[in-house]
């Protein structure tokens, strides 16, 4: 897909994910919207995955380590054909496999995630496994910035550099918020680019809601031979949900009817503007 198509797709995915959360009355609006552009670039542009054969040995692997942001991912997996689109209606319903956090019951999901701090360690193992098996697979993992407070990330970061896993590309959704407030007020993350560099990673900073920048960074990875790559993606939590941007209370806030309709109108309008400029 070209950049304009990817941008349009991101609007559609936001509309679908918003509807999922509104209708189910549960979900994580803020983080699913901040990461939506990154997930669209991965699934419609970059990753080698086959919805008809989700366990293809040489597929690229994706882990949503900040598993609470799963709604955009479900919408993408359904749209790509990993499972039927109609199944999205069952999100968070009793008996559905579309839980509020990803599980391996869902085709296309590689690991259960949501307990923060597990995605990067698992990704390091997958990257090493792929290399040892002679596969050209890349492993992509999306982490949260609040999630960086989990010490397991730093053990994994050290191991990844130690083993030179340059088939590992981590993307850090740096939206500056976690569940209770600003990351810098809860557990300060500070200069996270320098921290990862000090751990032996190669780092690029981008606007993580800018499709061109996301695509360019994904194309440039690995940034250095023999080093794991970190894309430090500066994003807006609640991106494009007019009343929810940059507000911690929308981490898992549920829109009321008026808010839902206003958000849908904003996104539909954005789509029309994009189409009229196409
Ligand atoms: C081990 C663990 N501790 C606490 C939580 C509760 N929790 C869920 S989301 C969240 C905040 C995550 O913030 P961040 O990683 O910045 O995600 P984002 O801002 O992208 O939503 C927390 C603390 C959890 N899921 N797992
Ligand atoms: Mg965050």
JSON list of N, CA, C and O in Angstrom, two decimals, residues 160-217:
[
{"chain": "A", "resi": 160, "resn": "UNK", "atom": "N", "xyz": [19.32, -8.81, 24.31]},
{"chain": "A", "resi": 160, "resn": "UNK", "atom": "CA", "xyz": [19.19, -8.60, 22.85]},
{"chain": "A", "resi": 160, "resn": "UNK", "atom": "C", "xyz": [20.48, -8.04, 22.28]},
{"chain": "A", "resi": 160, "resn": "UNK", "atom": "O", "xyz": [20.96, -8.49, 21.22]},
{"chain": "A", "resi": 161, "resn": "UNK", "atom": "N", "xyz": [21.06, -7.06, 22.97]},
{"chain": "A", "resi": 161, "resn": "UNK", "atom": "CA", "xyz": [22.32, -6.47, 22.48]},
{"chain": "A", "resi": 161, "resn": "UNK", "atom": "C", "xyz": [23.45, -7.47, 22.60]},
{"chain": "A", "resi": 161, "resn": "UNK", "atom": "O", "xyz": [24.29, -7.60, 21.69]},
{"chain": "A", "resi": 162, "resn": "UNK", "atom": "N", "xyz": [23.46, -8.19, 23.71]},
{"chain": "A", "resi": 162, "resn": "UNK", "atom": "CA", "xyz": [24.53, -9.17, 23.93]},
{"chain": "A", "resi": 162, "resn": "UNK", "atom": "C", "xyz": [24.59, -10.18, 22.79]},
{"chain": "A", "resi": 162, "resn": "UNK", "atom": "O", "xyz": [25.67, -10.56, 22.33]},
{"chain": "A", "resi": 163, "resn": "UNK", "atom": "N", "xyz": [23.41, -10.63, 22.36]},
{"chain": "A", "resi": 163, "resn": "UNK", "atom": "CA", "xyz": [23.35, -11.65, 21.31]},
{"chain": "A", "resi": 163, "resn": "UNK", "atom": "C", "xyz": [23.27, -11.05, 19.91]},
{"chain": "A", "resi": 163, "resn": "UNK", "atom": "O", "xyz": [23.14, -11.79, 18.93]},
{"chain": "A", "resi": 164, "resn": "UNK", "atom": "N", "xyz": [23.33, -9.74, 19.82]},
{"chain": "A", "resi": 164, "resn": "UNK", "atom": "CA", "xyz": [23.37, -9.10, 18.49]},
{"chain": "A", "resi": 164, "resn": "UNK", "atom": "C", "xyz": [22.15, -9.39, 17.64]},
{"chain": "A", "resi": 164, "resn": "UNK", "atom": "O", "xyz": [22.26, -9.62, 16.43]},
{"chain": "A", "resi": 165, "resn": "UNK", "atom": "N", "xyz": [20.97, -9.37, 18.25]},
{"chain": "A", "resi": 165, "resn": "UNK", "atom": "CA", "xyz": [19.74, -9.74, 17.51]},
{"chain": "A", "resi": 165, "resn": "UNK", "atom": "C", "xyz": [19.28, -8.58, 16.63]},
{"chain": "A", "resi": 165, "resn": "UNK", "atom": "O", "xyz": [18.36, -7.84, 16.98]},
{"chain": "A", "resi": 166, "resn": "UNK", "atom": "N", "xyz": [19.91, -8.45, 15.46]},
{"chain": "A", "resi": 166, "resn": "UNK", "atom": "CA", "xyz": [19.51, -7.34, 14.58]},
{"chain": "A", "resi": 166, "resn": "UNK", "atom": "C", "xyz": [18.26, -7.67, 13.77]},
{"chain": "A", "resi": 166, "resn": "UNK", "atom": "O", "xyz": [17.80, -6.86, 12.96]},
{"chain": "A", "resi": 167, "resn": "UNK", "atom": "N", "xyz": [17.68, -8.86, 14.00]},
{"chain": "A", "resi": 167, "resn": "UNK", "atom": "CA", "xyz": [16.36, -9.17, 13.41]},
{"chain": "A", "resi": 167, "resn": "UNK", "atom": "C", "xyz": [15.22, -8.78, 14.36]},
{"chain": "A", "resi": 167, "resn": "UNK", "atom": "O", "xyz": [14.07, -9.10, 14.12]},
{"chain": "A", "resi": 168, "resn": "UNK", "atom": "N", "xyz": [15.57, -8.08, 15.44]},
{"chain": "A", "resi": 168, "resn": "UNK", "atom": "CA", "xyz": [14.56, -7.62, 16.41]},
{"chain": "A", "resi": 168, "resn": "UNK", "atom": "C", "xyz": [14.36, -6.11, 16.27]},
{"chain": "A", "resi": 168, "resn": "UNK", "atom": "O", "xyz": [15.33, -5.34, 16.35]},
{"chain": "A", "resi": 169, "resn": "UNK", "atom": "N", "xyz": [13.11, -5.72, 16.06]},
{"chain": "A", "resi": 169, "resn": "UNK", "atom": "CA", "xyz": [12.78, -4.30, 15.93]},
{"chain": "A", "resi": 169, "resn": "UNK", "atom": "C", "xyz": [11.70, -3.97, 16.95]},
{"chain": "A", "resi": 169, "resn": "UNK", "atom": "O", "xyz": [10.57, -4.45, 16.84]},
{"chain": "A", "resi": 170, "resn": "UNK", "atom": "N", "xyz": [12.08, -3.22, 17.95]},
{"chain": "A", "resi": 170, "resn": "UNK", "atom": "CA", "xyz": [11.11, -2.82, 18.98]},
{"chain": "A", "resi": 170, "resn": "UNK", "atom": "C", "xyz": [10.62, -1.41, 18.68]},
{"chain": "A", "resi": 170, "resn": "UNK", "atom": "O", "xyz": [11.39, -0.56, 18.22]},
{"chain": "A", "resi": 171, "resn": "UNK", "atom": "N", "xyz": [9.36, -1.20, 18.91]},
{"chain": "A", "resi": 171, "resn": "UNK", "atom": "CA", "xyz": [8.76, 0.11, 18.68]},
{"chain": "A", "resi": 171, "resn": "UNK", "atom": "C", "xyz": [8.16, 0.57, 20.00]},
{"chain": "A", "resi": 171, "resn": "UNK", "atom": "O", "xyz": [7.34, -0.14, 20.59]},
{"chain": "A", "resi": 172, "resn": "UNK", "atom": "N", "xyz": [8.63, 1.70, 20.46]},
{"chain": "A", "resi": 172, "resn": "UNK", "atom": "CA", "xyz": [8.17, 2.20, 21.76]},
{"chain": "A", "resi": 172, "resn": "UNK", "atom": "C", "xyz": [7.16, 3.32, 21.54]},
{"chain": "A", "resi": 172, "resn": "UNK", "atom": "O", "xyz": [7.48, 4.37, 20.98]},
{"chain": "A", "resi": 173, "resn": "UNK", "atom": "N", "xyz": [5.94, 3.06, 21.98]},
{"chain": "A", "resi": 173, "resn": "UNK", "atom": "CA", "xyz": [4.85, 4.04, 21.84]},
{"chain": "A", "resi": 173, "resn": "UNK", "atom": "C", "xyz": [5.00, 5.08, 22.95]},
{"chain": "A", "resi": 173, "resn": "UNK", "atom": "O", "xyz": [4.51, 4.91, 24.07]},
{"chain": "A", "resi": 174, "resn": "UNK", "atom": "N", "xyz": [5.70, 6.15, 22.60]},
{"chain": "A", "resi": 174, "resn": "UNK", "atom": "CA", "xyz": [6.06, 7.16, 23.62]},
{"chain": "A", "resi": 174, "resn": "UNK", "atom": "C", "xyz": [4.97, 8.23, 23.67]},
{"chain": "A", "resi": 174, "resn": "UNK", "atom": "O", "xyz": [5.12, 9.35, 23.12]},
{"chain": "A", "resi": 175, "resn": "UNK", "atom": "N", "xyz": [3.84, 7.87, 24.30]},
{"chain": "A", "resi": 175, "resn": "UNK", "atom": "CA", "xyz": [2.74, 8.84, 24.37]},
{"chain": "A", "resi": 175, "resn": "UNK", "atom": "C", "xyz": [2.76, 9.66, 25.66]},
{"chain": "A", "resi": 175, "resn": "UNK", "atom": "O", "xyz": [1.84, 10.45, 25.89]},
{"chain": "A", "resi": 176, "resn": "UNK", "atom": "N", "xyz": [3.76, 9.44, 26.48]},
{"chain": "A", "resi": 176, "resn": "UNK", "atom": "CA", "xyz": [4.00, 10.21, 27.71]},
{"chain": "A", "resi": 176, "resn": "UNK", "atom": "C", "xyz": [2.99, 9.96, 28.82]},
{"chain": "A", "resi": 176, "resn": "UNK", "atom": "O", "xyz": [3.07, 10.57, 29.88]},
{"chain": "A", "resi": 177, "resn": "UNK", "atom": "N", "xyz": [2.03, 9.05, 28.59]},
{"chain": "A", "resi": 177, "resn": "UNK", "atom": "CA", "xyz": [1.03, 8.76, 29.62]},
{"chain": "A", "resi": 177, "resn": "UNK", "atom": "C", "xyz": [1.01, 7.27, 29.91]},
{"chain": "A", "resi": 177, "resn": "UNK", "atom": "O", "xyz": [1.23, 6.46, 29.02]},
{"chain": "A", "resi": 178, "resn": "UNK", "atom": "N", "xyz": [0.72, 6.96, 31.16]},
{"chain": "A", "resi": 178, "resn": "UNK", "atom": "CA", "xyz": [0.36, 5.57, 31.45]},
{"chain": "A", "resi": 178, "resn": "UNK", "atom": "C", "xyz": [-1.00, 5.56, 32.12]},
{"chain": "A", "resi": 178, "resn": "UNK", "atom": "O", "xyz": [-1.84, 6.41, 31.77]},
{"chain": "A", "resi": 179, "resn": "UNK", "atom": "N", "xyz": [-1.28, 4.62, 33.02]},
{"chain": "A", "resi": 179, "resn": "UNK", "atom": "CA", "xyz": [-2.68, 4.49, 33.46]},
{"chain": "A", "resi": 179, "resn": "UNK", "atom": "C", "xyz": [-3.11, 5.62, 34.40]},
{"chain": "A", "resi": 179, "resn": "UNK", "atom": "O", "xyz": [-4.23, 6.10, 34.32]},
{"chain": "A", "resi": 180, "resn": "UNK", "atom": "N", "xyz": [-2.20, 6.05, 35.27]},
{"chain": "A", "resi": 180, "resn": "UNK", "atom": "CA", "xyz": [-2.60, 7.02, 36.30]},
{"chain": "A", "resi": 180, "resn": "UNK", "atom": "C", "xyz": [-2.11, 8.44, 36.03]},
{"chain": "A", "resi": 180, "resn": "UNK", "atom": "O", "xyz": [-2.38, 9.34, 36.82]},
{"chain": "A", "resi": 181, "resn": "UNK", "atom": "N", "xyz": [-1.37, 8.65, 34.98]},
{"chain": "A", "resi": 181, "resn": "UNK", "atom": "CA", "xyz": [-0.89, 10.00, 34.70]},
{"chain": "A", "resi": 181, "resn": "UNK", "atom": "C", "xyz": [0.32, 10.00, 33.80]},
{"chain": "A", "resi": 181, "resn": "UNK", "atom": "O", "xyz": [0.59, 9.00, 33.10]},
{"chain": "A", "resi": 182, "resn": "UNK", "atom": "N", "xyz": [1.05, 11.11, 33.83]},
{"chain": "A", "resi": 182, "resn": "UNK", "atom": "CA", "xyz": [2.23, 11.27, 32.97]},
{"chain": "A", "resi": 182, "resn": "UNK", "atom": "C", "xyz": [3.32, 10.29, 33.42]},
{"chain": "A", "resi": 182, "resn": "UNK", "atom": "O", "xyz": [3.58, 10.15, 34.62]},
{"chain": "A", "resi": 183, "resn": "UNK", "atom": "N", "xyz": [3.95, 9.65, 32.45]},
{"chain": "A", "resi": 183, "resn": "UNK", "atom": "CA", "xyz": [5.02, 8.69, 32.80]},
{"chain": "A", "resi": 183, "resn": "UNK", "atom": "C", "xyz": [6.10, 9.35, 33.65]},
{"chain": "A", "resi": 183, "resn": "UNK", "atom": "O", "xyz": [6.65, 8.71, 34.54]},
{"chain": "A", "resi": 184, "resn": "UNK", "atom": "N", "xyz": [6.37, 10.62, 33.36]},
{"chain": "A", "resi": 184, "resn": "UNK", "atom": "CA", "xyz": [7.47, 11.28, 34.08]},
{"chain": "A", "resi": 184, "resn": "UNK", "atom": "C", "xyz": [7.09, 11.55, 35.54]},
{"chain": "A", "resi": 184, "resn": "UNK", "atom": "O", "xyz": [7.97, 11.76, 36.38]},
{"chain": "A", "resi": 185, "resn": "UNK", "atom": "N", "xyz": [5.81, 11.57, 35.86]},
{"chain": "A", "resi": 185, "resn": "UNK", "atom": "CA", "xyz": [5.37, 11.75, 37.24]},
{"chain": "A", "resi": 185, "resn": "UNK", "atom": "C", "xyz": [5.23, 10.42, 37.98]},
{"chain": "A", "resi": 185, "resn": "UNK", "atom": "O", "xyz": [5.35, 10.37, 39.19]},
{"chain": "A", "resi": 186, "resn": "UNK", "atom": "N", "xyz": [4.93, 9.36, 37.23]},
{"chain": "A", "resi": 186, "resn": "UNK", "atom": "CA", "xyz": [4.69, 8.07, 37.89]},
{"chain": "A", "resi": 186, "resn": "UNK", "atom": "C", "xyz": [6.04, 7.38, 38.16]},
{"chain": "A", "resi": 186, "resn": "UNK", "atom": "O", "xyz": [6.44, 7.22, 39.31]},
{"chain": "A", "resi": 187, "resn": "UNK", "atom": "N", "xyz": [6.72, 6.98, 37.09]},
{"chain": "A", "resi": 187, "resn": "UNK", "atom": "CA", "xyz": [8.13, 6.53, 37.21]},
{"chain": "A", "resi": 187, "resn": "UNK", "atom": "C", "xyz": [8.85, 7.12, 36.01]},
{"chain": "A", "resi": 187, "resn": "UNK", "atom": "O", "xyz": [8.65, 6.67, 34.88]},
{"chain": "A", "resi": 188, "resn": "UNK", "atom": "N", "xyz": [9.66, 8.14, 36.27]},
{"chain": "A", "resi": 188, "resn": "UNK", "atom": "CA", "xyz": [10.24, 8.92, 35.17]},
{"chain": "A", "resi": 188, "resn": "UNK", "atom": "C", "xyz": [11.09, 8.03, 34.26]},
{"chain": "A", "resi": 188, "resn": "UNK", "atom": "O", "xyz": [11.96, 7.30, 34.73]},
{"chain": "A", "resi": 189, "resn": "UNK", "atom": "N", "xyz": [10.81, 8.14, 32.98]},
{"chain": "A", "resi": 189, "resn": "UNK", "atom": "CA", "xyz": [11.55, 7.36, 31.99]},
{"chain": "A", "resi": 189, "resn": "UNK", "atom": "C", "xyz": [12.74, 8.15, 31.44]},
{"chain": "A", "resi": 189, "resn": "UNK", "atom": "O", "xyz": [13.74, 7.58, 31.03]},
{"chain": "A", "resi": 190, "resn": "UNK", "atom": "N", "xyz": [12.60, 9.46, 31.45]},
{"chain": "A", "resi": 190, "resn": "UNK", "atom": "CA", "xyz": [13.71, 10.32, 31.03]},
{"chain": "A", "resi": 190, "resn": "UNK", "atom": "C", "xyz": [14.08, 10.12, 29.58]},
{"chain": "A", "resi": 190, "resn": "UNK", "atom": "O", "xyz": [13.22, 9.89, 28.73]},
{"chain": "A", "resi": 191, "resn": "UNK", "atom": "N", "xyz": [15.38, 10.19, 29.31]},
{"chain": "A", "resi": 191, "resn": "UNK", "atom": "CA", "xyz": [15.86, 10.10, 27.93]},
{"chain": "A", "resi": 191, "resn": "UNK", "atom": "C", "xyz": [15.97, 8.63, 27.53]},
{"chain": "A", "resi": 191, "resn": "UNK", "atom": "O", "xyz": [17.03, 8.01, 27.62]},
{"chain": "A", "resi": 192, "resn": "UNK", "atom": "N", "xyz": [14.85, 8.09, 27.09]},
{"chain": "A", "resi": 192, "resn": "UNK", "atom": "CA", "xyz": [14.79, 6.64, 26.84]},
{"chain": "A", "resi": 192, "resn": "UNK", "atom": "C", "xyz": [15.64, 6.25, 25.63]},
{"chain": "A", "resi": 192, "resn": "UNK", "atom": "O", "xyz": [16.17, 5.13, 25.58]},
{"chain": "A", "resi": 193, "resn": "UNK", "atom": "N", "xyz": [15.82, 7.16, 24.68]},
{"chain": "A", "resi": 193, "resn": "UNK", "atom": "CA", "xyz": [16.69, 6.86, 23.53]},
{"chain": "A", "resi": 193, "resn": "UNK", "atom": "C", "xyz": [18.11, 6.60, 24.02]},
{"chain": "A", "resi": 193, "resn": "UNK", "atom": "O", "xyz": [18.74, 5.60, 23.64]},
{"chain": "A", "resi": 194, "resn": "UNK", "atom": "N", "xyz": [18.60, 7.47, 24.88]},
{"chain": "A", "resi": 194, "resn": "UNK", "atom": "CA", "xyz": [19.96, 7.30, 25.40]},
{"chain": "A", "resi": 194, "resn": "UNK", "atom": "C", "xyz": [20.07, 6.04, 26.23]},
{"chain": "A", "resi": 194, "resn": "UNK", "atom": "O", "xyz": [21.10, 5.36, 26.24]},
{"chain": "A", "resi": 195, "resn": "UNK", "atom": "N", "xyz": [19.00, 5.73, 26.97]},
{"chain": "A", "resi": 195, "resn": "UNK", "atom": "CA", "xyz": [19.04, 4.51, 27.79]},
{"chain": "A", "resi": 195, "resn": "UNK", "atom": "C", "xyz": [19.22, 3.28, 26.90]},
{"chain": "A", "resi": 195, "resn": "UNK", "atom": "O", "xyz": [20.07, 2.43, 27.16]},
{"chain": "A", "resi": 196, "resn": "UNK", "atom": "N", "xyz": [18.40, 3.18, 25.84]},
{"chain": "A", "resi": 196, "resn": "UNK", "atom": "CA", "xyz": [18.53, 2.01, 24.96]},
{"chain": "A", "resi": 196, "resn": "UNK", "atom": "C", "xyz": [19.89, 2.00, 24.26]},
{"chain": "A", "resi": 196, "resn": "UNK", "atom": "O", "xyz": [20.49, 0.95, 24.07]},
{"chain": "A", "resi": 197, "resn": "UNK", "atom": "N", "xyz": [20.36, 3.19, 23.87]},
{"chain": "A", "resi": 197, "resn": "UNK", "atom": "CA", "xyz": [21.70, 3.23, 23.23]},
{"chain": "A", "resi": 197, "resn": "UNK", "atom": "C", "xyz": [22.75, 2.71, 24.20]},
{"chain": "A", "resi": 197, "resn": "UNK", "atom": "O", "xyz": [23.64, 1.94, 23.83]},
{"chain": "A", "resi": 198, "resn": "UNK", "atom": "N", "xyz": [22.62, 3.11, 25.47]},
{"chain": "A", "resi": 198, "resn": "UNK", "atom": "CA", "xyz": [23.59, 2.66, 26.47]},
{"chain": "A", "resi": 198, "resn": "UNK", "atom": "C", "xyz": [23.52, 1.15, 26.66]},
{"chain": "A", "resi": 198, "resn": "UNK", "atom": "O", "xyz": [24.51, 0.52, 27.05]},
{"chain": "A", "resi": 199, "resn": "UNK", "atom": "N", "xyz": [22.36, 0.57, 26.37]},
{"chain": "A", "resi": 199, "resn": "UNK", "atom": "CA", "xyz": [22.21, -0.88, 26.47]},
{"chain": "A", "resi": 199, "resn": "UNK", "atom": "C", "xyz": [22.67, -1.59, 25.19]},
{"chain": "A", "resi": 199, "resn": "UNK", "atom": "O", "xyz": [22.55, -2.80, 25.07]},
{"chain": "A", "resi": 200, "resn": "UNK", "atom": "N", "xyz": [23.15, -0.82, 24.21]},
{"chain": "A", "resi": 200, "resn": "UNK", "atom": "CA", "xyz": [23.72, -1.44, 23.01]},
{"chain": "A", "resi": 200, "resn": "UNK", "atom": "C", "xyz": [22.78, -1.50, 21.83]},
{"chain": "A", "resi": 200, "resn": "UNK", "atom": "O", "xyz": [23.01, -2.25, 20.88]},
{"chain": "A", "resi": 201, "resn": "UNK", "atom": "N", "xyz": [21.70, -0.71, 21.87]},
{"chain": "A", "resi": 201, "resn": "UNK", "atom": "CA", "xyz": [20.73, -0.69, 20.76]},
{"chain": "A", "resi": 201, "resn": "UNK", "atom": "C", "xyz": [21.01, 0.47, 19.82]},
{"chain": "A", "resi": 201, "resn": "UNK", "atom": "O", "xyz": [21.63, 1.45, 20.18]},
{"chain": "A", "resi": 202, "resn": "UNK", "atom": "N", "xyz": [20.47, 0.32, 18.60]},
{"chain": "A", "resi": 202, "resn": "UNK", "atom": "CA", "xyz": [20.49, 1.42, 17.65]},
{"chain": "A", "resi": 202, "resn": "UNK", "atom": "C", "xyz": [19.08, 2.03, 17.65]},
{"chain": "A", "resi": 202, "resn": "UNK", "atom": "O", "xyz": [18.10, 1.30, 17.56]},
{"chain": "A", "resi": 203, "resn": "UNK", "atom": "N", "xyz": [19.00, 3.36, 17.76]},
{"chain": "A", "resi": 203, "resn": "UNK", "atom": "CA", "xyz": [17.71, 4.01, 18.01]},
{"chain": "A", "resi": 203, "resn": "UNK", "atom": "C", "xyz": [17.43, 5.08, 16.96]},
{"chain": "A", "resi": 203, "resn": "UNK", "atom": "O", "xyz": [18.33, 5.85, 16.60]},
{"chain": "A", "resi": 204, "resn": "UNK", "atom": "N", "xyz": [16.17, 5.13, 16.51]},
{"chain": "A", "resi": 204, "resn": "UNK", "atom": "CA", "xyz": [15.70, 6.23, 15.64]},
{"chain": "A", "resi": 204, "resn": "UNK", "atom": "C", "xyz": [14.45, 6.81, 16.27]},
{"chain": "A", "resi": 204, "resn": "UNK", "atom": "O", "xyz": [13.58, 6.06, 16.70]},
{"chain": "A", "resi": 205, "resn": "UNK", "atom": "N", "xyz": [14.35, 8.15, 16.29]},
{"chain": "A", "resi": 205, "resn": "UNK", "atom": "CA", "xyz": [13.15, 8.80, 16.84]},
{"chain": "A", "resi": 205, "resn": "UNK", "atom": "C", "xyz": [12.28, 9.29, 15.70]},
{"chain": "A", "resi": 205, "resn": "UNK", "atom": "O", "xyz": [12.78, 9.89, 14.74]},
{"chain": "A", "resi": 206, "resn": "UNK", "atom": "N", "xyz": [11.00, 9.06, 15.82]},
{"chain": "A", "resi": 206, "resn": "UNK", "atom": "CA", "xyz": [10.06, 9.49, 14.77]},
{"chain": "A", "resi": 206, "resn": "UNK", "atom": "C", "xyz": [8.78, 10.03, 15.41]},
{"chain": "A", "resi": 206, "resn": "UNK", "atom": "O", "xyz": [8.54, 9.82, 16.60]},
{"chain": "A", "resi": 207, "resn": "UNK", "atom": "N", "xyz": [7.97, 10.68, 14.58]},
{"chain": "A", "resi": 207, "resn": "UNK", "atom": "CA", "xyz": [6.59, 10.99, 14.94]},
{"chain": "A", "resi": 207, "resn": "UNK", "atom": "C", "xyz": [5.79, 9.72, 14.64]},
{"chain": "A", "resi": 207, "resn": "UNK", "atom": "O", "xyz": [5.62, 9.34, 13.47]},
{"chain": "A", "resi": 208, "resn": "UNK", "atom": "N", "xyz": [5.34, 9.05, 15.66]},
{"chain": "A", "resi": 208, "resn": "UNK", "atom": "CA", "xyz": [4.69, 7.75, 15.52]},
{"chain": "A", "resi": 208, "resn": "UNK", "atom": "C", "xyz": [3.25, 7.83, 15.04]},
{"chain": "A", "resi": 208, "resn": "UNK", "atom": "O", "xyz": [2.58, 6.80, 14.94]},
{"chain": "A", "resi": 209, "resn": "UNK", "atom": "N", "xyz": [2.77, 9.02, 14.76]},
{"chain": "A", "resi": 209, "resn": "UNK", "atom": "CA", "xyz": [1.45, 9.15, 14.11]},
{"chain": "A", "resi": 209, "resn": "UNK", "atom": "C", "xyz": [1.61, 9.69, 12.69]},
{"chain": "A", "resi": 209, "resn": "UNK", "atom": "O", "xyz": [0.63, 10.14, 12.08]},
{"chain": "A", "resi": 210, "resn": "UNK", "atom": "N", "xyz": [2.84, 9.68, 12.18]},
{"chain": "A", "resi": 210, "resn": "UNK", "atom": "CA", "xyz": [3.12, 10.14, 10.82]},
{"chain": "A", "resi": 210, "resn": "UNK", "atom": "C", "xyz": [3.49, 8.92, 9.96]},
{"chain": "A", "resi": 210, "resn": "UNK", "atom": "O", "xyz": [4.55, 8.32, 10.15]},
{"chain": "A", "resi": 211, "resn": "UNK", "atom": "N", "xyz": [2.58, 8.57, 9.05]},
{"chain": "A", "resi": 211, "resn": "UNK", "atom": "CA", "xyz": [2.73, 7.32, 8.31]},
{"chain": "A", "resi": 211, "resn": "UNK", "atom": "C", "xyz": [4.05, 7.26, 7.53]},
{"chain": "A", "resi": 211, "resn": "UNK", "atom": "O", "xyz": [4.71, 6.22, 7.52]},
{"chain": "A", "resi": 212, "resn": "UNK", "atom": "N", "xyz": [4.40, 8.37, 6.89]},
{"chain": "A", "resi": 212, "resn": "UNK", "atom": "CA", "xyz": [5.64, 8.36, 6.11]},
{"chain": "A", "resi": 212, "resn": "UNK", "atom": "C", "xyz": [6.85, 8.07, 7.01]},
{"chain": "A", "resi": 212, "resn": "UNK", "atom": "O", "xyz": [7.72, 7.26, 6.66]},
{"chain": "A", "resi": 213, "resn": "UNK", "atom": "N", "xyz": [6.87, 8.70, 8.16]},
{"chain": "A", "resi": 213, "resn": "UNK", "atom": "CA", "xyz": [8.01, 8.50, 9.07]},
{"chain": "A", "resi": 213, "resn": "UNK", "atom": "C", "xyz": [8.04, 7.06, 9.61]},
{"chain": "A", "resi": 213, "resn": "UNK", "atom": "O", "xyz": [9.12, 6.48, 9.78]},
{"chain": "A", "resi": 214, "resn": "UNK", "atom": "N", "xyz": [6.87, 6.51, 9.86]},
{"chain": "A", "resi": 214, "resn": "UNK", "atom": "CA", "xyz": [6.82, 5.12, 10.36]},
{"chain": "A", "resi": 214, "resn": "UNK", "atom": "C", "xyz": [7.36, 4.17, 9.29]},
{"chain": "A", "resi": 214, "resn": "UNK", "atom": "O", "xyz": [8.22, 3.32, 9.55]},
{"chain": "A", "resi": 215, "resn": "UNK", "atom": "N", "xyz": [6.86, 4.33, 8.08]},
{"chain": "A", "resi": 215, "resn": "UNK", "atom": "CA", "xyz": [7.28, 3.47, 6.97]},
{"chain": "A", "resi": 215, "resn": "UNK", "atom": "C", "xyz": [8.78, 3.59, 6.72]},
{"chain": "A", "resi": 215, "resn": "UNK", "atom": "O", "xyz": [9.49, 2.59, 6.54]},
{"chain": "A", "resi": 216, "resn": "UNK", "atom": "N", "xyz": [9.28, 4.83, 6.73]},
{"chain": "A", "resi": 216, "resn": "UNK", "atom": "CA", "xyz": [10.72, 5.03, 6.50]},
{"chain": "A", "resi": 216, "resn": "UNK", "atom": "C", "xyz": [11.55, 4.34, 7.58]},
{"chain": "A", "resi": 216, "resn": "UNK", "atom": "O", "xyz": [12.58, 3.72, 7.29]},
{"chain": "A", "resi": 217, "resn": "UNK", "atom": "N", "xyz": [11.10, 4.46, 8.82]},
{"chain": "A", "resi": 217, "resn": "UNK", "atom": "CA", "xyz": [11.87, 3.83, 9.92]},
{"chain": "A", "resi": 217, "resn": "UNK", "atom": "C", "xyz": [11.82, 2.32, 9.79]},
{"chain": "A", "resi": 217, "resn": "UNK", "atom": "O", "xyz": [12.85, 1.64, 9.99]}
]
